[in-house]
Amino acid sequence: MASPFCGISTCGINAAAPTVFSTNKALSLVSPTFVPLAQEIRPRRRCNFRVNAAKELHFNKDGSAMRKLQNGVNKLANLVGVTLGPKGRNVVLETKYGPPRIVNDGVTVAKEVELEDPIENIGAKLVRQAAAKTNDLAGDGTTTSVILAQGMITEGVKIVGAGANPVQIAHGIEKTAKALVYELQKMSKEVKDSELVDVAAVSAGNDYAIGNMIADAVSKVGRHGVVTLEEGKSSENSLYVVEGMQFDRGYISPYFVTDGERMTVEYNNCKLLLVDKKINSAKDLIAILEDAITSGYPVLIIAEDIEQEALAALVLNRLRGSLQIAAIRAPGFGERRSQYLDDIATLTGGTVIRDEFGVPLHKADKTVLGTAAKVVITKDSTTIIGDGTTQEEVIKRVTQIKNQIEATEQEYEKEKLNERIAKLYGGVAIIQVGAQTETELKEKKLRVEDALNATKAAVEEGIVVGGGCTLVRLASKVDAIKQTLENDEQKVGAEIVRKSLSYPLKLIAENAGINGSVVIEKVRNSNLFSSMHLIFSNLRITNLNLPSSRSLPLTTPGMVIMPPLESMRI
């Protein structure tokens, strides 16, 4: 039987229009947008004229360039800073299409900042990178990263402007920050279940309704379970738990993305093709993908790997809209990969394609496919939610794994087996965020997302006293660190870090209507400051908030600026 699936050569995806092949011309009746495989497409020479306009060079001989960089940093940080703390306020963002957005999330505000002056804009972008890195790795604490970076730049520019060696100062900042991270780890403690509510609520703007919901979700699926977010249909938040599995494998190609804003792939009622080997040719997939196109259901391929020719064919048909498709590499390696694939097959009711036995891939049809109620794929992870029809099989599979745990003596192997049980049996807790309006929904979802990320990080790495208090107390460790530095200028870099550590607490207090300088002195002389029931901050966020000196423009004597768009037009 012929297939609507098209394959292309590797060189086609890299250089020119792909070579497409098909075995059935009649397939165009089923999928008008599908490209016949037998059709040969010759590469066409593109006539794109590129205008290379001269770039602008700026030097910091009189300090003017550095001052402009600092102005850009301050403009972004001052705007983002109003959101910091439990009494932080909101920022309204104008959108090109749709209603304005009201947000309380630092990285979201930072992404929207574009300054007219090109040098100031570079300063804003440098600090935005610090926020983006914190957001990617911890999911929260972005505003604190921006304020810390602002503090280091403000204090550093004063010293460099007085004639100090910026390179040695940068080394001092770098070494001090690394040493403080070690001190921070010693100050942390493991988070208790009763404290998860506080951790989540603080990150959600002191919203204890959100904090209780996230803590409830974690208790239902376990500390190592999976919790995801969705936009709800009603005005109220809701929580429910379904069977599911998550693992650290993202999409192979970003061209599979269905949500361009969040860069995720999401499919409902998705079929799964599980292959315990490399897929070398698109022809091997024809039988299965032909039915997918005809019936209109999405397919997720999980395989050891997919070669370029087969991957290019999947991407081509995805972009043309003829096929709802995504592909990921199977989790694990070797024998453990085979075990994970069997677990996924158990959850979804599918059959794993293997060379050793069973049906070969090129003869496989839709009967080998598993079924998931929903799949969500990011660049780093995949979540598979079962449709609830395989509960008995899952219980049997978990029993088998428990028997393996009893039979093995290696602790590492026991840990991996318990991890598989958690993925199979723990399920996925889904929080549906509700609101009255779209604007409120977007803002509320950002807060819940921050709270969830903070809770996950706290579970993994522990907590410290929050509200900026821990950063202020870290300043007392700087004197000992200075004794390990090589020269006086590096010690000046350590002093820059010491002074910048008080910036977040000062701003948190001022946003709460309290004198920041007074609060800092109280924290230095007491055990706790609370601006609004603020108790805990997770260690990963506080750790990542200590910026690297490489992200600071103190060692920047010159800049290369892109010319204005008007000068690039013909």
GROMACS .gro file of C-alpha atoms in nm, residues 32 52 106 130 175-176 215 249 301 305 316 361 390 397 422 426-427 521 565 568:
model
   20
   32PRO     CA    1  -0.354   1.787  -0.096
   52ASN     CA    2   2.642   4.492   0.460
  106GLY     CA    3   1.079   3.969   3.627
  130ALA     CA    4   2.145   3.688   3.374
  175LYS     CA    5   3.638   3.386   4.284
  176THR     CA    6   3.428   3.546   4.556
  215ALA     CA    7   0.194   2.147   4.802
  249ARG     CA    8   1.437   1.388   2.644
  301ILE     CA    9   0.803   0.854   1.748
  305ASP     CA   10   1.782   0.782   1.705
  316LEU     CA   11   0.900   1.845   0.567
  361LEU     CA   12   0.952  -0.180   1.137
  390THR     CA   13  -0.385   0.030   3.108
  397ARG     CA   14   0.475  -0.392   3.557
  422ALA     CA   15   0.794   0.667   4.028
  426GLY     CA   16   0.339   0.821   4.042
  427GLY     CA   17   0.123   0.974   3.775
  521GLU     CA   18   2.112   4.674   5.985
  565LEU     CA   19   1.767   4.968   1.015
  568MET     CA   20   2.056   4.918   0.577
   0.00000   0.00000   0.00000
